[in-house]
mmCIF file with all atom_site columns, C-alpha atoms in Angstrom:
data_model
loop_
_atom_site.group_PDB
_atom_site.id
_atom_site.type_symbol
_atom_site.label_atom_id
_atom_site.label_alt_id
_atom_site.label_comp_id
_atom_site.label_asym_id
_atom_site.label_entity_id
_atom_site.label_seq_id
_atom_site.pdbx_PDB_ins_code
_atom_site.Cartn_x
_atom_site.Cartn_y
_atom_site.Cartn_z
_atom_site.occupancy
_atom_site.B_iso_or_equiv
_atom_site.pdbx_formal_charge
_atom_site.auth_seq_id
_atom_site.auth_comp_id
_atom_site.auth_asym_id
_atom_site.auth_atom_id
_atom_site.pdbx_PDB_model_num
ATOM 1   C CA . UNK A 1 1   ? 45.174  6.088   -10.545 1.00 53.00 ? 1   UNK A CA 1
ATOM 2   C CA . UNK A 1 2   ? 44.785  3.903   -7.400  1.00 54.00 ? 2   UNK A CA 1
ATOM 3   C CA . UNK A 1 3   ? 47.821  2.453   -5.994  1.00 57.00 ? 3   UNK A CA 1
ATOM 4   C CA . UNK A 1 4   ? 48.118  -1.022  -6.212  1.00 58.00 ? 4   UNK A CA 1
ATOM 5   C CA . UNK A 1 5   ? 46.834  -2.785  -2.982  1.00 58.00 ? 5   UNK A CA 1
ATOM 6   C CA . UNK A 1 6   ? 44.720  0.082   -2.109  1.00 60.00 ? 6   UNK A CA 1
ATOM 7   C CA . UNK A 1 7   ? 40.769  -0.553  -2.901  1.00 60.00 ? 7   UNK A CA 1
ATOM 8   C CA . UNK A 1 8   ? 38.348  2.293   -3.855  1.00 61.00 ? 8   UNK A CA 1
ATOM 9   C CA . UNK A 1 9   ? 35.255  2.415   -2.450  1.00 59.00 ? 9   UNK A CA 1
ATOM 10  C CA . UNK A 1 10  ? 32.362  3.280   -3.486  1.00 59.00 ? 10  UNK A CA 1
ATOM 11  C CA . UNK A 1 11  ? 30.069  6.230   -1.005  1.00 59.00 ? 11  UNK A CA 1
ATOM 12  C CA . UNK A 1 12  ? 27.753  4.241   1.312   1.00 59.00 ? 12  UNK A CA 1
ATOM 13  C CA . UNK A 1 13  ? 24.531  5.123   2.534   1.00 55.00 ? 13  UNK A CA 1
ATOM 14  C CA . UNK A 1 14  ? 25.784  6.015   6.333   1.00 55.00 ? 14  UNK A CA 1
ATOM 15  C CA . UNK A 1 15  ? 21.856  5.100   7.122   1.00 56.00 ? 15  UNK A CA 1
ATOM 16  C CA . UNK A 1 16  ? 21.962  2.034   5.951   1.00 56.00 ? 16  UNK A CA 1
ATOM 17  C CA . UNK A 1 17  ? 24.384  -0.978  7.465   1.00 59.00 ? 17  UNK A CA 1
ATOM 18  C CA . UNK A 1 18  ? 26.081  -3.868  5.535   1.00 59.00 ? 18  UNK A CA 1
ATOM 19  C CA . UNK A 1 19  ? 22.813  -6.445  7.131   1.00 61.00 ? 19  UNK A CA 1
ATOM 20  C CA . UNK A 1 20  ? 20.401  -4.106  5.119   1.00 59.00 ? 20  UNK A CA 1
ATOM 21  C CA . UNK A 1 21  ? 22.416  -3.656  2.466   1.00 58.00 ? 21  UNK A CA 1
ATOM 22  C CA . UNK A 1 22  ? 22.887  -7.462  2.183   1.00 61.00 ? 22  UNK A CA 1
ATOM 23  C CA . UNK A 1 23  ? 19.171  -7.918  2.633   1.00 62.00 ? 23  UNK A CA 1
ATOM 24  C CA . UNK A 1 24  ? 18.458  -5.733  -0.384  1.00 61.00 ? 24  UNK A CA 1
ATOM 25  C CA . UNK A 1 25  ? 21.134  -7.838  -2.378  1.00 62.00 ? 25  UNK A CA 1
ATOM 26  C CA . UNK A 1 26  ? 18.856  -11.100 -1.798  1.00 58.00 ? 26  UNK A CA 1
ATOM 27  C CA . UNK A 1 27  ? 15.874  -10.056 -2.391  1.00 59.00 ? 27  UNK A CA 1
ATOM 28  C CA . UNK A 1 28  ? 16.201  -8.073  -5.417  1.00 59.00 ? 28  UNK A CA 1
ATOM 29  C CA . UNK A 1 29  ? 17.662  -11.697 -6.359  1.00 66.00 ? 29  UNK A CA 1
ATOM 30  C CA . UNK A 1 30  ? 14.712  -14.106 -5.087  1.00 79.00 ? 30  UNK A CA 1
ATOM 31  C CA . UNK A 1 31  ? 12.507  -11.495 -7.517  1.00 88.00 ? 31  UNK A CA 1
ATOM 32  C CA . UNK A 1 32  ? 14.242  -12.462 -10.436 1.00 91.00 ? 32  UNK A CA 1
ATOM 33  C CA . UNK A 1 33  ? 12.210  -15.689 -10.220 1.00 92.00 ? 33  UNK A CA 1
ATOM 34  C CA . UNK A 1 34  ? 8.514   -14.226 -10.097 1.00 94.00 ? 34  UNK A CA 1
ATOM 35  C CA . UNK A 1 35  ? 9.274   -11.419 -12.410 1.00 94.00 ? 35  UNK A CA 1
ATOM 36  C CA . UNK A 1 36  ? 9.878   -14.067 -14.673 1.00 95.00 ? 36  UNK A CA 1
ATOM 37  C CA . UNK A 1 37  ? 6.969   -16.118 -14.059 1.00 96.00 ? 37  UNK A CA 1
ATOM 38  C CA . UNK A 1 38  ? 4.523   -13.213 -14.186 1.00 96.00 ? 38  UNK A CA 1
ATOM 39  C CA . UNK A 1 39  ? 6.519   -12.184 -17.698 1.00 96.00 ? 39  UNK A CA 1
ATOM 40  C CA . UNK A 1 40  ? 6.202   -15.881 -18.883 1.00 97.00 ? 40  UNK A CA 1
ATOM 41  C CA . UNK A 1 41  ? 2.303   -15.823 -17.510 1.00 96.00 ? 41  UNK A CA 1
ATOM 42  C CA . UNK A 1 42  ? 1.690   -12.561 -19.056 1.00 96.00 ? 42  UNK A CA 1
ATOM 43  C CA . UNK A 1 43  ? 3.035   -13.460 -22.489 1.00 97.00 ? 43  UNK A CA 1
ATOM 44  C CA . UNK A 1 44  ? 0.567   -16.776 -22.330 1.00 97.00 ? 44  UNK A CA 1
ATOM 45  C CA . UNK A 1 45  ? -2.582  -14.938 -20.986 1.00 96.00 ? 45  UNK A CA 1
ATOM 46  C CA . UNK A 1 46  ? -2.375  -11.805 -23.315 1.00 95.00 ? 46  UNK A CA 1
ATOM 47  C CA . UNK A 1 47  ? -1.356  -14.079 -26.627 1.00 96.00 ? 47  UNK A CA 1
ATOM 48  C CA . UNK A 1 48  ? -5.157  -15.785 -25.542 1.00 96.00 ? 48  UNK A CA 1
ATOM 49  C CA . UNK A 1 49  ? -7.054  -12.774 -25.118 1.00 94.00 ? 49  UNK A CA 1
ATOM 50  C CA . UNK A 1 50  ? -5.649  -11.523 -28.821 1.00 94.00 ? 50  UNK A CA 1
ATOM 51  C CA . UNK A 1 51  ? -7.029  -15.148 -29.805 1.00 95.00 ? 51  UNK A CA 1
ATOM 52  C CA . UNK A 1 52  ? -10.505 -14.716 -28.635 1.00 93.00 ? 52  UNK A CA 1
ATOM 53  C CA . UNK A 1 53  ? -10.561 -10.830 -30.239 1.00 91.00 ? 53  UNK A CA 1
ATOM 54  C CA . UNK A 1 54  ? -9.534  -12.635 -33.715 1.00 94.00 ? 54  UNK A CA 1
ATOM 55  C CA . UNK A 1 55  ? -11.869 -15.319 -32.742 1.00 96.00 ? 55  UNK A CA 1
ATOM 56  C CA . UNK A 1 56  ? -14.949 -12.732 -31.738 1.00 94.00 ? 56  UNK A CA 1
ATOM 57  C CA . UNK A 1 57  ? -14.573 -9.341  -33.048 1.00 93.00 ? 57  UNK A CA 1
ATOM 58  C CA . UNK A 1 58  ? -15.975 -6.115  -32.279 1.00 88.00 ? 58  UNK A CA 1
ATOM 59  C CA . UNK A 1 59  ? -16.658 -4.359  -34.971 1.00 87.00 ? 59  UNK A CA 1
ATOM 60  C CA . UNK A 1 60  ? -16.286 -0.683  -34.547 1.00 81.00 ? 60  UNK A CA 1
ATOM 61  C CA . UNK A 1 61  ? -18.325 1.527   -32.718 1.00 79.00 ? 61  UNK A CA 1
ATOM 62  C CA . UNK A 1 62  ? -20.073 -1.491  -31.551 1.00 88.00 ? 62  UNK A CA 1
ATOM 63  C CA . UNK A 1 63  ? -20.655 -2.835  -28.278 1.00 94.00 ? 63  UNK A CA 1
ATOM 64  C CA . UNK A 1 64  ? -17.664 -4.222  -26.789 1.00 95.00 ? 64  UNK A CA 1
ATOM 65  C CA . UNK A 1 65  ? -19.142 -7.877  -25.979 1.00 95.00 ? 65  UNK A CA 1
ATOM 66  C CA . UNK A 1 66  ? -15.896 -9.823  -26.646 1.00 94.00 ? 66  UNK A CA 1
ATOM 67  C CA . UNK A 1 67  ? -13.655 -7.416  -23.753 1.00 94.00 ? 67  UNK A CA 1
ATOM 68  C CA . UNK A 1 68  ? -16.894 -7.846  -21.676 1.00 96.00 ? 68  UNK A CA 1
ATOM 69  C CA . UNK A 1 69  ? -16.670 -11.677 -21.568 1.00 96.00 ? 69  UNK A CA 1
ATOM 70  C CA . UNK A 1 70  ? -13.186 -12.106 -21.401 1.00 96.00 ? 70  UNK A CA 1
ATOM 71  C CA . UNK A 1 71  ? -12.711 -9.395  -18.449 1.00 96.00 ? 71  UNK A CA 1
ATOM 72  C CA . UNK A 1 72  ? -15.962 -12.155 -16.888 1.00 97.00 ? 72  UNK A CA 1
ATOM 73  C CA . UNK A 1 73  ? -14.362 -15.291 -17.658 1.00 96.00 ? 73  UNK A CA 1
ATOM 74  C CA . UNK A 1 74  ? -10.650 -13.666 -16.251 1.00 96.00 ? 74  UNK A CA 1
ATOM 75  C CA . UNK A 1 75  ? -12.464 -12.773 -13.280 1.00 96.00 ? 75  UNK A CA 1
ATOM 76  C CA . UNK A 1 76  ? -14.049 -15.756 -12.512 1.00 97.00 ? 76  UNK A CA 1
ATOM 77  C CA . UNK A 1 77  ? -10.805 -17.846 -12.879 1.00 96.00 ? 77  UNK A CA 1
ATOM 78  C CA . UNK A 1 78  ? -9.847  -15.269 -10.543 1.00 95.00 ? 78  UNK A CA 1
ATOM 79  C CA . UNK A 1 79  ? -12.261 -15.748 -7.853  1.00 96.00 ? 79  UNK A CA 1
ATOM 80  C CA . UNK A 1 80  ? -11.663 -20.113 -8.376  1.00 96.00 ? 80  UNK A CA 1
ATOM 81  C CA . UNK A 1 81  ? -7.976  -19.678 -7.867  1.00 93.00 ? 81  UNK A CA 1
ATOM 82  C CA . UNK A 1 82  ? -7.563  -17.316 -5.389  1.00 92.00 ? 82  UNK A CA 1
ATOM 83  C CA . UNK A 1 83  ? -9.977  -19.708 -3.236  1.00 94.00 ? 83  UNK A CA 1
ATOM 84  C CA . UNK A 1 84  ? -8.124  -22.965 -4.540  1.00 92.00 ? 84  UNK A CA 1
ATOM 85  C CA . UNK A 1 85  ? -4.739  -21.888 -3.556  1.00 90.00 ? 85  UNK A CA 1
ATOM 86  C CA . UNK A 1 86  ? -5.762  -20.237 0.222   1.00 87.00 ? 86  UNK A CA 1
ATOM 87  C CA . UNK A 1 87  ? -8.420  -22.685 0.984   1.00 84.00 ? 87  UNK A CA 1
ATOM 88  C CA . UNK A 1 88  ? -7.580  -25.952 -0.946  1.00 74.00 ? 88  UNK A CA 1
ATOM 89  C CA . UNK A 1 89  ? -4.456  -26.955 -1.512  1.00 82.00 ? 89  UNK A CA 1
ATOM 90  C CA . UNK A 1 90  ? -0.931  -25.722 -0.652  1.00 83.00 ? 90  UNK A CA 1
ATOM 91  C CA . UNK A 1 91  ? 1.111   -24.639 -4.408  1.00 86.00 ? 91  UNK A CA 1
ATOM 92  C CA . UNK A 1 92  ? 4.324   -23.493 -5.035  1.00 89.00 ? 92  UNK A CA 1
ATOM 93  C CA . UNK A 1 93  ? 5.129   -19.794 -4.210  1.00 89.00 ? 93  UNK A CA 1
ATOM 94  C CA . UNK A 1 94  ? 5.579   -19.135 -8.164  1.00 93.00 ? 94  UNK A CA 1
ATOM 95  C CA . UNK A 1 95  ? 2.083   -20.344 -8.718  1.00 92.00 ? 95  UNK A CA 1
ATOM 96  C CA . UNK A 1 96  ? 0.126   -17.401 -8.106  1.00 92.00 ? 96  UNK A CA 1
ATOM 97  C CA . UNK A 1 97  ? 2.174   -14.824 -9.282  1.00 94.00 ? 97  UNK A CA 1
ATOM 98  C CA . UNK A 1 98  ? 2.430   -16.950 -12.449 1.00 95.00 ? 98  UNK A CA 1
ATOM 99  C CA . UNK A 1 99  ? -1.259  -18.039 -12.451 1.00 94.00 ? 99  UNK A CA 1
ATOM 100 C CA . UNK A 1 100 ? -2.964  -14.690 -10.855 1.00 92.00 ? 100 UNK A CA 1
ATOM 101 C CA . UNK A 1 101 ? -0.762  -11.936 -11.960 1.00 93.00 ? 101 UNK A CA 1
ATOM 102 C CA . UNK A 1 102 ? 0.612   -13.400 -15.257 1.00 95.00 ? 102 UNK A CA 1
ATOM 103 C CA . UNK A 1 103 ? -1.908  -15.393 -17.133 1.00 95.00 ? 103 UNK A CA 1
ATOM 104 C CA . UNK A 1 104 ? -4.936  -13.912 -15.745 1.00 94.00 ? 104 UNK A CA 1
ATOM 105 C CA . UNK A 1 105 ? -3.610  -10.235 -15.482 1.00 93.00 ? 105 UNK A CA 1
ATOM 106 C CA . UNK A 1 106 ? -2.506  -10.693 -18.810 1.00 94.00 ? 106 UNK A CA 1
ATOM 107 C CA . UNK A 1 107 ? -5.776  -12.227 -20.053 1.00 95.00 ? 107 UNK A CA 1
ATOM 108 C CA . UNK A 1 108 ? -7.852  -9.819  -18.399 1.00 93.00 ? 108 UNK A CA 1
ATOM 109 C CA . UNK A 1 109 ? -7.486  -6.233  -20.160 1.00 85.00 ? 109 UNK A CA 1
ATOM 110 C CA . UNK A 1 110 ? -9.117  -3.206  -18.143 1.00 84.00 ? 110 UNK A CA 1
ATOM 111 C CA . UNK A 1 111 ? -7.253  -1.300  -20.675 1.00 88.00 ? 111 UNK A CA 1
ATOM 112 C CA . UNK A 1 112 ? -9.059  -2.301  -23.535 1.00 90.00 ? 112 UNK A CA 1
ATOM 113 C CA . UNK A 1 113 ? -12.269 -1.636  -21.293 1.00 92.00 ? 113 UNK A CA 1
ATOM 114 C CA . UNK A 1 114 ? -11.409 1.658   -20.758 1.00 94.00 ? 114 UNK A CA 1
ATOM 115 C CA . UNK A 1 115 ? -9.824  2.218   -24.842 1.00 93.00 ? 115 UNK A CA 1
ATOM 116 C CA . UNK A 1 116 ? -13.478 0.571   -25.721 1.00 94.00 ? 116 UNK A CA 1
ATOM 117 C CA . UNK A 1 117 ? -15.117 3.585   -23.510 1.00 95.00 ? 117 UNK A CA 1
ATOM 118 C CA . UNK A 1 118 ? -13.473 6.029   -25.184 1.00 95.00 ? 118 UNK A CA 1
ATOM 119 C CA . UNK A 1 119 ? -14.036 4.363   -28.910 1.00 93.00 ? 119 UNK A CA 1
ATOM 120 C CA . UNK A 1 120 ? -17.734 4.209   -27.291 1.00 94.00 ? 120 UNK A CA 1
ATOM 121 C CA . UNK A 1 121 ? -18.061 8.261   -26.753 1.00 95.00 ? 121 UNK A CA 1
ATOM 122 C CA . UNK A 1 122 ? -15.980 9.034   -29.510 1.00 93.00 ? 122 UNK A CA 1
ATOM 123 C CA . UNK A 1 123 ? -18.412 7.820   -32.035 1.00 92.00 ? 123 UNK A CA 1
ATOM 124 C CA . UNK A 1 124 ? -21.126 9.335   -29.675 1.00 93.00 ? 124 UNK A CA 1
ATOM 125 C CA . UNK A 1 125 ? -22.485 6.505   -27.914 1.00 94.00 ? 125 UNK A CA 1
ATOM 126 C CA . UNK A 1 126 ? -22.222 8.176   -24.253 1.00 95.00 ? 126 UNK A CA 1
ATOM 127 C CA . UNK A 1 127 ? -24.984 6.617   -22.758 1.00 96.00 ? 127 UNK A CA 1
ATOM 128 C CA . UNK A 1 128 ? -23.489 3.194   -24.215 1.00 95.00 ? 128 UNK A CA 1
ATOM 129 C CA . UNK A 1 129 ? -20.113 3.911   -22.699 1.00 96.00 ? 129 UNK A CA 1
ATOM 130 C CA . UNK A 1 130 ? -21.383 4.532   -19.455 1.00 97.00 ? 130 UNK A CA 1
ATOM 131 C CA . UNK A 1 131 ? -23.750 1.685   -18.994 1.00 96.00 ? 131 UNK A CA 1
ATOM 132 C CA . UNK A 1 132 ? -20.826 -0.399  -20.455 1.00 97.00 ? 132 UNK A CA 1
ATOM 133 C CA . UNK A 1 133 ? -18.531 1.050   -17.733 1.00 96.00 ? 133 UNK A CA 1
ATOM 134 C CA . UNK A 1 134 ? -21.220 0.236   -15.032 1.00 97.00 ? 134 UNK A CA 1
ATOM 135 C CA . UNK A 1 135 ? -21.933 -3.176  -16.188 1.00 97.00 ? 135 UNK A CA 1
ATOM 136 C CA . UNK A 1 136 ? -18.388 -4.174  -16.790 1.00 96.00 ? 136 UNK A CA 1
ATOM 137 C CA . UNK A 1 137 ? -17.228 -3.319  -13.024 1.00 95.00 ? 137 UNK A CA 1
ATOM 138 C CA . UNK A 1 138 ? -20.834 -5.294  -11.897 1.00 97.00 ? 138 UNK A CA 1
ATOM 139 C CA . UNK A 1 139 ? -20.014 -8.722  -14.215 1.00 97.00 ? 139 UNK A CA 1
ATOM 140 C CA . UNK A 1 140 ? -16.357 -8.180  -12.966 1.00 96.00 ? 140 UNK A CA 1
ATOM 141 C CA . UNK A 1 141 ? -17.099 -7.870  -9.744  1.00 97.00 ? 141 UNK A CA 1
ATOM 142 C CA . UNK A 1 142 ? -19.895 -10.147 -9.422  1.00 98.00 ? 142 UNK A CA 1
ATOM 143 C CA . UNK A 1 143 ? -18.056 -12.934 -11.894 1.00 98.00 ? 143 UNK A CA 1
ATOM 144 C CA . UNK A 1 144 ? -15.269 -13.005 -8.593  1.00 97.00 ? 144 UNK A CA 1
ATOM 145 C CA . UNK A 1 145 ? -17.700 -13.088 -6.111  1.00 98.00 ? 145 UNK A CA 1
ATOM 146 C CA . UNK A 1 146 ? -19.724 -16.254 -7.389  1.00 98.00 ? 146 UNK A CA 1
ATOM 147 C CA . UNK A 1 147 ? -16.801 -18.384 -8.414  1.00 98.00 ? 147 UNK A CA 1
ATOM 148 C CA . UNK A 1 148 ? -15.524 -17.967 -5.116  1.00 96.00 ? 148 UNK A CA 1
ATOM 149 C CA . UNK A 1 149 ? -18.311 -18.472 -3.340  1.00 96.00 ? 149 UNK A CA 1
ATOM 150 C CA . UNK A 1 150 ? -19.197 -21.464 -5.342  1.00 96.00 ? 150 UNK A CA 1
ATOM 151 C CA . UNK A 1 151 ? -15.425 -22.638 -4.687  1.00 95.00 ? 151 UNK A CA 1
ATOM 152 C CA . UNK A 1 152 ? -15.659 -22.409 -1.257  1.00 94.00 ? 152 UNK A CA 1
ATOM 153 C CA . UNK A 1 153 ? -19.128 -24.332 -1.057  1.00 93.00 ? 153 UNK A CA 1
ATOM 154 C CA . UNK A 1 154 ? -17.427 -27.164 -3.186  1.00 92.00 ? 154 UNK A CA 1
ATOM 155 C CA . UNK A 1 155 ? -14.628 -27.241 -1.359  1.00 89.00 ? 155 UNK A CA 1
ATOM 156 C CA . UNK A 1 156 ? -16.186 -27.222 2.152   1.00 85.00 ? 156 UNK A CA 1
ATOM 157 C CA . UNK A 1 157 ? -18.728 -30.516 0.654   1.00 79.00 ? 157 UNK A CA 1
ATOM 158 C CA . UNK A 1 158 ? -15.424 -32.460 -0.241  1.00 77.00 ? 158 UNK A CA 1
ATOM 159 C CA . UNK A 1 159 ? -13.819 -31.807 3.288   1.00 73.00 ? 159 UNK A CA 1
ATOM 160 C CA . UNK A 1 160 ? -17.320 -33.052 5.052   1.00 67.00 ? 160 UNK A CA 1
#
């Protein structure tokens, strides 16, 4: 038992000093904020994706069209955003981690994509799979490319 008066400490890093330590201490507390936003964004962008698979099924061992167009659509909300808030207009620091990490990461589902692959060669549809992997990373990747190119042309015509 400690006498009274006398305060046990805890060990302490000898490579780390009480600035660092105190550093750590607030910004492990100014995350609290965006892990909540991105939670909160998450919830609302994966609870819209489960709509439009209720809305549009695939049926099994079909082609995945409905994880195709919403990994499309997600993207190109991607590439609009991500020009809007570093080009357009200045937004709150939650915005994009609530915008861009939660809602679309959560609407988006690479997971599913690559779940759908395997459902694809599973019921021996290889070729299928593969061209579905190859054309999912081209719409993706092409889907973020033309929204924000279009953004920035629209963008650039407002400011002239």
């Amino acid at each position: 038992m400690t006498a009274p008066g006398n305060r046990v400490h805890e060990p302490i890093d000898p490579d780390l000093d009480s600035t660092m330590r105190t550093r750590r201490r607030e910004a492990t507390r100014g995350q609290a904020p965006v892990v909540a936003v991105v939670a909160a964004g998450g919830a609302l962008g994966a609870a819209a994706r489960y709509g439009a698979g209720l809305i549009w099924p695939t049926a099994p061992g079909a082609f995945p069209w409905t994880t195709l167009a919403i990994n499309a659509i997600g993207c190109a909300i991607i590439g609009v955003f991500m020009v809007v808030i570093t080009d357009g207009w200045a937004v709150h620091r939650l915005v994009r981690p609530f915008v861009g990490t939660g809602i679309l990461g959560g609407f988006t589902t690479f997971s599913t994509y690559a779940v759908d692959i395997v459902r694809l060669i599973d019921a021996g549809r290889a070729r299928t799979a593969l061209g579905y992997l190859a054309l999912t990373l081209l719409v993706a990747l092409g889907a973020v490319w033309a929204a924000a190119a279009t953004t920035r042309r629209l963008i650039a015509g407002r400011r002239s």
